[in-house]
Amino acid sequence: MNEPIVFSLNSGASFARQVAERLGVDPGTHEERDFEDGEHKIRPLQSVRARDVYVVQSLHGDAEYDLNDKFVRLLFLLGALRESGAARVTAVVPYLCYARKERQTKARDPITTRYVAQLFEAMGVDRMVTLDVHNLAGFQNAFRCQSEHLSARGPLIDWLRDRLGDRPVTVASPDVGGVKRAERFREALERQTGREVGSAFMEKFRSEGTVRGSTVLGEIEGRTVLVLDDLIAGGGTMTRAADAFVAHGAKEVVALATHGLFTDGLEKALDCPSLSHLAVSNSVPVPEPPKNSNLGDKLSVVDIAPLIAEAIKRLHAGGSLTELDP
């Protein structure tokens, strides 16, 4: 069986290279050519005919590329790989854009996640792989091609093992919508550590961009509270939850999230007295902590490149992904 070929856009080359190294293969080569009018051309520079191809690329805006520009570039690369005769094209998108708009909440709302899925499918993608998407049911219902969902629970729990100490632990959701996600993490943490883990959540209401609500339910007093979310955008939800749990007697609060977008800057998320530590994965590049401060001591970045590489290895060989989800 031929080895898989791992491509990415230039903007995702560093992470894709880590994945390729884990697989023992060289990253695929391609050209991205920009034109004066803002258009661009993307093409593979090596043969992919009859090969199993994986394009590893998170979709988030950064200082160099607007999110939508990056999205279009990814679609063009996927289409070019299909046109070049790849036997199977898999889009591996650890952070999937527009995944938070998977249903209508107001009259005439778009269902943007479904439109994103249709664009991927129009490029001839055979399979879609993502990591800790905001709404799993919404993701699974949006795609008609084969879709696979991975979780960073395993790497996050591995990071936690030697850091929990003997203090009682509670896994908490910062809002009601994340209760199921937190409960799956709590169950996995109990299985992996053999210790009893409590549960809690905080209410949150959002209307016209305004967030309110701070009622806390669950086991908090004297505990290490692990506040779990799929992503941190501005950081307001996580810091509000940390303040609320400390106010209700938590000994310490550790925030865990798969995707760290930090749209309002990393410093704002870290500079919360109630937050003891923050751990995110490298599904998107994490900015450097502020210089001349000790805030960097509160941040850990958990590597999920081994998880992505193992998933590709198993998909390429026709194996199961079930064991990757503790």
Short mmCIF file of C-alpha atoms in Angstrom, two decimals:
data_model
loop_
_atom_site.label_atom_id
_atom_site.label_comp_id
_atom_site.label_asym_id
_atom_site.label_seq_id
_atom_site.Cartn_x
_atom_site.Cartn_y
_atom_site.Cartn_z
CA MET A 1 0.00 0.00 0.00
CA ASN A 2 1.31 3.46 -0.90
CA GLU A 3 2.04 5.86 1.94
CA PRO A 4 -0.48 8.65 2.49
CA ILE A 5 0.40 12.12 1.23
CA VAL A 6 -0.12 15.01 3.67
CA PHE A 7 -0.70 18.49 2.23
CA SER A 8 -1.57 21.83 3.80
CA LEU A 9 -1.71 25.46 2.82
CA ASN A 10 1.38 27.55 3.51
CA SER A 11 -0.42 28.99 6.53
CA GLY A 12 -0.78 25.54 8.10
CA ALA A 13 2.59 24.13 7.07
CA SER A 14 4.14 23.99 10.55
CA PHE A 15 1.42 21.84 12.10
CA ALA A 16 1.05 19.64 8.99
CA ARG A 17 4.81 19.04 9.05
CA GLN A 18 4.54 17.76 12.62
CA VAL A 19 1.77 15.39 11.54
CA ALA A 20 3.77 14.18 8.53
CA GLU A 21 6.82 13.55 10.72
CA ARG A 22 4.71 11.41 13.04
CA LEU A 23 3.63 9.40 10.00
CA GLY A 24 7.19 9.08 8.73
CA VAL A 25 6.43 10.82 5.43
CA ASP A 26 7.54 14.06 3.78
CA PRO A 27 4.91 16.79 3.50
CA GLY A 28 3.34 17.15 0.07
CA THR A 29 4.63 20.02 -2.05
CA HIS A 30 2.41 22.62 -3.68
CA GLU A 31 2.44 26.11 -5.15
CA GLU A 32 0.40 29.09 -3.95
CA ARG A 33 0.65 31.94 -6.44
CA ASP A 34 -0.95 35.32 -5.73
CA PHE A 35 -2.00 37.75 -8.45
CA GLU A 36 -2.16 41.53 -8.36
CA ASP A 37 -5.97 41.64 -8.29
CA GLY A 38 -6.24 39.46 -5.21
CA GLU A 39 -6.89 36.17 -7.03
CA HIS A 40 -4.62 33.19 -6.52
CA LYS A 41 -3.75 29.81 -7.98
CA ILE A 42 -2.98 26.68 -5.98
CA ARG A 43 -1.73 23.39 -7.38
CA PRO A 44 0.13 20.30 -6.16
CA LEU A 45 3.74 20.05 -7.40
CA GLN A 46 3.92 16.27 -7.21
CA SER A 47 1.87 13.45 -8.63
CA VAL A 48 -1.09 12.36 -6.53
CA ARG A 49 -2.66 10.04 -9.10
CA ALA A 50 -4.23 6.99 -7.46
CA ARG A 51 -2.91 8.11 -4.03
CA ASP A 52 -4.60 8.56 -0.66
CA VAL A 53 -4.33 12.29 0.07
CA TYR A 54 -4.93 14.16 3.35
CA VAL A 55 -5.06 17.95 3.58
CA VAL A 56 -4.45 19.09 7.17
CA GLN A 57 -5.55 22.68 7.69
CA SER A 58 -7.37 24.54 10.47
CA LEU A 59 -9.67 27.35 9.36
CA HIS A 60 -9.21 30.48 11.42
CA GLY A 61 -8.18 34.03 10.66
CA ASP A 62 -4.67 35.24 11.47
CA ALA A 63 -2.42 38.22 10.86
CA GLU A 64 -1.55 37.05 7.32
CA TYR A 65 -4.77 35.53 6.00
CA ASP A 66 -8.40 36.41 6.46
CA LEU A 67 -10.50 33.39 7.42
CA ASN A 68 -12.52 33.45 4.21
CA ASP A 69 -9.40 33.80 2.06
CA LYS A 70 -7.91 30.77 3.81
CA PHE A 71 -11.14 28.84 3.33
CA VAL A 72 -11.23 29.55 -0.42
CA ARG A 73 -7.57 28.58 -0.76
CA LEU A 74 -8.28 25.28 0.98
CA LEU A 75 -11.23 24.57 -1.32
CA PHE A 76 -9.08 25.30 -4.38
CA LEU A 77 -6.33 22.97 -3.16
CA LEU A 78 -8.83 20.17 -2.51
CA GLY A 79 -10.35 20.69 -5.96
CA ALA A 80 -6.94 20.65 -7.63
CA LEU A 81 -6.02 17.39 -5.88
CA ARG A 82 -9.26 15.82 -7.11
CA GLU A 83 -8.61 17.09 -10.65
CA SER A 84 -5.10 15.62 -10.47
CA GLY A 85 -6.43 12.10 -10.02
CA ALA A 86 -6.13 11.43 -6.28
CA ALA A 87 -7.83 8.16 -5.40
CA ARG A 88 -9.24 9.58 -2.18
CA VAL A 89 -9.19 13.13 -0.77
CA THR A 90 -9.69 13.68 2.95
CA ALA A 91 -9.98 17.15 4.48
CA VAL A 92 -8.57 17.12 8.02
CA VAL A 93 -9.72 20.41 9.56
CA PRO A 94 -8.95 20.40 13.31
CA TYR A 95 -10.69 23.74 13.76
CA LEU A 96 -13.70 24.03 11.45
CA CYS A 97 -14.94 27.54 10.71
CA TYR A 98 -18.62 28.50 10.92
CA ALA A 99 -19.38 25.43 13.06
CA ARG A 100 -21.18 27.57 15.65
CA LYS A 101 -24.02 28.39 13.27
CA GLU A 102 -25.53 24.94 12.72
CA ARG A 103 -29.20 25.79 13.29
CA GLN A 104 -31.70 28.60 12.98
CA THR A 105 -32.20 30.61 16.16
CA LYS A 106 -34.07 33.50 14.53
CA ALA A 107 -36.37 33.84 11.54
CA ARG A 108 -34.53 33.56 8.20
CA ASP A 109 -31.24 32.66 9.88
CA PRO A 110 -28.66 30.96 7.65
CA ILE A 111 -27.56 27.43 8.49
CA THR A 112 -23.96 28.23 7.72
CA THR A 113 -22.44 24.91 8.78
CA ARG A 114 -24.49 23.17 6.10
CA TYR A 115 -23.35 25.64 3.44
CA VAL A 116 -19.73 25.01 4.42
CA ALA A 117 -20.32 21.27 4.09
CA GLN A 118 -21.79 21.74 0.62
CA LEU A 119 -18.72 23.68 -0.50
CA PHE A 120 -16.38 20.92 0.68
CA GLU A 121 -18.50 18.29 -1.04
CA ALA A 122 -18.56 20.33 -4.26
CA MET A 123 -14.75 19.99 -4.36
CA GLY A 124 -15.12 16.21 -4.43
CA VAL A 125 -13.98 15.57 -0.85
CA ASP A 126 -14.45 11.91 0.08
CA ARG A 127 -14.19 12.36 3.82
CA MET A 128 -14.20 15.14 6.39
CA VAL A 129 -12.32 14.94 9.70
CA THR A 130 -12.51 17.54 12.45
CA LEU A 131 -11.73 17.93 16.14
CA ASP A 132 -14.12 18.85 18.97
CA VAL A 133 -16.59 20.67 16.78
CA HIS A 134 -18.97 23.04 18.58
CA ASN A 135 -22.06 20.93 17.96
CA LEU A 136 -21.46 17.29 17.03
CA ALA A 137 -25.01 16.59 15.82
CA GLY A 138 -24.93 19.73 13.68
CA PHE A 139 -21.64 18.65 12.11
CA GLN A 140 -22.80 15.10 11.43
CA ASN A 141 -26.09 16.27 9.92
CA ALA A 142 -24.44 18.89 7.71
CA PHE A 143 -22.16 16.56 5.75
CA ARG A 144 -23.35 13.97 3.25
CA CYS A 145 -19.85 12.63 2.63
CA GLN A 146 -18.22 10.42 5.25
CA SER A 147 -17.42 12.45 8.37
CA GLU A 148 -15.21 11.62 11.34
CA HIS A 149 -15.07 13.48 14.64
CA LEU A 150 -12.03 13.35 16.92
CA SER A 151 -11.76 14.53 20.51
CA ALA A 152 -8.87 16.10 22.41
CA ARG A 153 -10.08 14.45 25.62
CA GLY A 154 -7.21 11.94 25.55
CA PRO A 155 -4.36 14.46 25.22
CA LEU A 156 -5.97 16.82 27.76
CA ILE A 157 -6.43 14.00 30.30
CA ASP A 158 -2.81 12.90 29.75
CA TRP A 159 -1.75 16.48 30.51
CA LEU A 160 -3.89 16.50 33.67
CA ARG A 161 -2.75 13.18 35.17
CA ASP A 162 0.21 14.46 37.18
CA ARG A 163 -1.29 17.87 37.92
CA LEU A 164 -4.46 17.06 39.85
CA GLY A 165 -2.90 16.13 43.19
CA ASP A 166 -5.10 14.67 45.92
CA ARG A 167 -7.69 17.44 46.04
CA PRO A 168 -11.25 16.45 44.98
CA VAL A 169 -11.98 17.33 41.36
CA THR A 170 -15.05 18.59 39.52
CA VAL A 171 -15.51 18.96 35.78
CA ALA A 172 -17.70 21.96 35.01
CA SER A 173 -19.33 23.44 31.95
CA PRO A 174 -19.35 27.25 31.64
CA ASP A 175 -22.90 27.08 30.25
CA VAL A 176 -25.83 24.69 29.99
CA GLY A 177 -25.14 24.00 26.31
CA GLY A 178 -21.81 22.36 27.13
CA VAL A 179 -23.10 20.02 29.86
CA LYS A 180 -23.02 16.90 27.66
CA ARG A 181 -19.46 17.69 26.54
CA ALA A 182 -18.37 18.17 30.15
CA GLU A 183 -20.11 14.96 31.23
CA ARG A 184 -18.29 12.92 28.56
CA PHE A 185 -15.00 14.41 29.74
CA ARG A 186 -15.87 13.70 33.40
CA GLU A 187 -16.65 10.05 32.62
CA ALA A 188 -13.42 9.65 30.64
CA LEU A 189 -11.39 11.28 33.44
CA GLU A 190 -12.88 8.86 35.97
CA ARG A 191 -12.05 5.88 33.74
CA GLN A 192 -8.51 7.02 33.05
CA THR A 193 -7.59 8.04 36.61
CA GLY A 194 -9.71 5.66 38.69
CA ARG A 195 -10.89 8.52 40.92
CA GLU A 196 -14.32 9.97 41.58
CA VAL A 197 -14.97 13.21 39.68
CA GLY A 198 -17.82 15.60 40.41
CA SER A 199 -19.85 17.69 37.96
CA ALA A 200 -21.15 21.25 37.82
CA PHE A 201 -22.30 23.94 35.43
CA MET A 202 -23.02 27.64 35.32
CA GLU A 203 -26.00 29.25 33.68
CA LYS A 204 -25.40 31.66 30.78
CA PHE A 205 -27.85 33.64 28.70
CA ARG A 206 -26.84 35.49 25.55
CA SER A 207 -29.09 38.06 23.87
CA GLU A 208 -28.08 40.67 21.29
CA GLY A 209 -24.43 40.11 22.17
CA THR A 210 -24.97 40.59 25.92
CA VAL A 211 -24.12 37.70 28.26
CA ARG A 212 -25.65 37.40 31.72
CA GLY A 213 -26.32 34.79 34.40
CA SER A 214 -23.99 33.44 37.09
CA THR A 215 -25.95 30.79 38.99
CA VAL A 216 -23.78 27.75 39.72
CA LEU A 217 -25.02 24.21 40.32
CA GLY A 218 -22.89 21.24 41.35
CA GLU A 219 -19.99 20.16 43.56
CA ILE A 220 -17.69 23.17 43.98
CA GLU A 221 -16.70 23.81 47.61
CA GLY A 222 -13.01 23.05 48.30
CA ARG A 223 -12.44 21.45 44.90
CA THR A 224 -10.23 21.81 41.87
CA VAL A 225 -12.72 22.83 39.19
CA LEU A 226 -11.86 21.99 35.58
CA VAL A 227 -13.88 24.32 33.35
CA LEU A 228 -14.20 22.65 29.96
CA ASP A 229 -15.21 24.24 26.66
CA ASP A 230 -14.66 23.47 23.00
CA LEU A 231 -13.08 26.85 22.28
CA ILE A 232 -12.03 30.14 23.79
CA ALA A 233 -12.77 33.11 21.55
CA GLY A 234 -12.66 36.36 23.51
CA GLY A 235 -12.33 34.55 26.85
CA GLY A 236 -15.30 36.24 28.51
CA THR A 237 -17.28 33.03 29.07
CA MET A 238 -14.33 31.26 30.65
CA THR A 239 -13.30 34.12 32.95
CA ARG A 240 -16.90 34.69 34.07
CA ALA A 241 -17.13 31.00 34.95
CA ALA A 242 -13.82 31.08 36.84
CA ASP A 243 -15.01 34.06 38.91
CA ALA A 244 -18.32 32.36 39.67
CA PHE A 245 -16.76 29.06 40.75
CA VAL A 246 -14.21 30.78 43.01
CA ALA A 247 -17.03 32.81 44.54
CA HIS A 248 -18.80 29.52 45.32
CA GLY A 249 -15.79 28.08 47.15
CA ALA A 250 -13.57 26.44 44.53
CA LYS A 251 -9.96 26.08 45.70
CA GLU A 252 -8.64 26.55 42.17
CA VAL A 253 -10.02 26.77 38.65
CA VAL A 254 -8.25 25.29 35.63
CA ALA A 255 -9.64 26.12 32.19
CA LEU A 256 -9.44 23.52 29.41
CA ALA A 257 -10.32 24.15 25.77
CA THR A 258 -9.44 22.44 22.52
CA HIS A 259 -9.28 25.56 20.36
CA GLY A 260 -7.67 28.78 21.59
CA LEU A 261 -8.67 31.58 19.22
CA PHE A 262 -8.03 34.45 21.69
CA THR A 263 -9.71 37.03 19.49
CA ASP A 264 -9.28 39.71 22.16
CA GLY A 265 -5.70 38.72 22.88
CA LEU A 266 -4.14 36.06 25.07
CA GLU A 267 -3.40 38.48 27.89
CA LYS A 268 -7.09 39.19 28.51
CA ALA A 269 -7.81 35.47 28.93
CA LEU A 270 -4.84 34.85 31.22
CA ASP A 271 -5.15 37.99 33.33
CA CYS A 272 -7.98 36.65 35.48
CA PRO A 273 -7.13 36.26 39.19
CA SER A 274 -9.71 33.47 39.59
CA LEU A 275 -8.05 31.35 36.88
CA SER A 276 -5.13 29.24 38.12
CA HIS A 277 -4.17 27.77 34.77
CA LEU A 278 -5.30 27.55 31.15
CA ALA A 279 -4.60 24.64 28.79
CA VAL A 280 -5.45 24.64 25.09
CA SER A 281 -4.37 22.45 22.18
CA ASN A 282 -2.31 23.54 19.19
CA SER A 283 -5.21 22.99 16.79
CA VAL A 284 -4.66 26.67 15.96
CA PRO A 285 -1.38 28.51 16.63
CA VAL A 286 -1.35 29.95 20.14
CA PRO A 287 0.14 33.47 20.44
CA GLU A 288 3.16 34.10 22.64
CA PRO A 289 2.31 35.19 26.21
CA PRO A 290 2.96 38.85 26.99
CA LYS A 291 6.63 39.65 27.62
CA ASN A 292 7.80 41.00 30.96
CA SER A 293 4.99 39.27 32.85
CA ASN A 294 4.43 35.95 34.60
CA LEU A 295 1.19 35.27 32.75
CA GLY A 296 2.97 32.71 30.57
CA ASP A 297 3.28 30.48 33.64
CA LYS A 298 -0.52 30.09 33.58
CA LEU A 299 -0.58 28.72 30.00
CA SER A 300 0.03 25.21 28.65
CA VAL A 301 -0.28 24.13 25.02
CA VAL A 302 -1.18 20.45 24.54
CA ASP A 303 0.10 18.85 21.33
CA ILE A 304 -2.60 17.11 19.28
CA ALA A 305 -0.37 16.37 16.26
CA PRO A 306 0.11 12.75 17.48
CA LEU A 307 -3.68 12.31 17.65
CA ILE A 308 -4.18 13.65 14.11
CA ALA A 309 -1.32 11.51 12.78
CA GLU A 310 -2.70 8.36 14.41
CA ALA A 311 -6.15 9.07 12.99
CA ILE A 312 -4.70 9.44 9.47
CA LYS A 313 -2.69 6.26 9.93
CA ARG A 314 -5.79 4.30 10.89
CA LEU A 315 -7.98 5.81 8.17
CA HIS A 316 -5.34 5.05 5.55
CA ALA A 317 -5.14 1.42 6.69
CA GLY A 318 -8.89 0.98 7.07
CA GLY A 319 -8.65 0.84 10.85
CA SER A 320 -10.95 2.02 13.61
CA LEU A 321 -10.91 5.42 15.31
CA THR A 322 -12.94 4.28 18.31
CA GLU A 323 -9.91 3.61 20.50
CA LEU A 324 -8.72 7.20 20.04
CA ASP A 325 -11.68 8.44 22.09
CA PRO A 326 -11.14 7.48 25.78
#
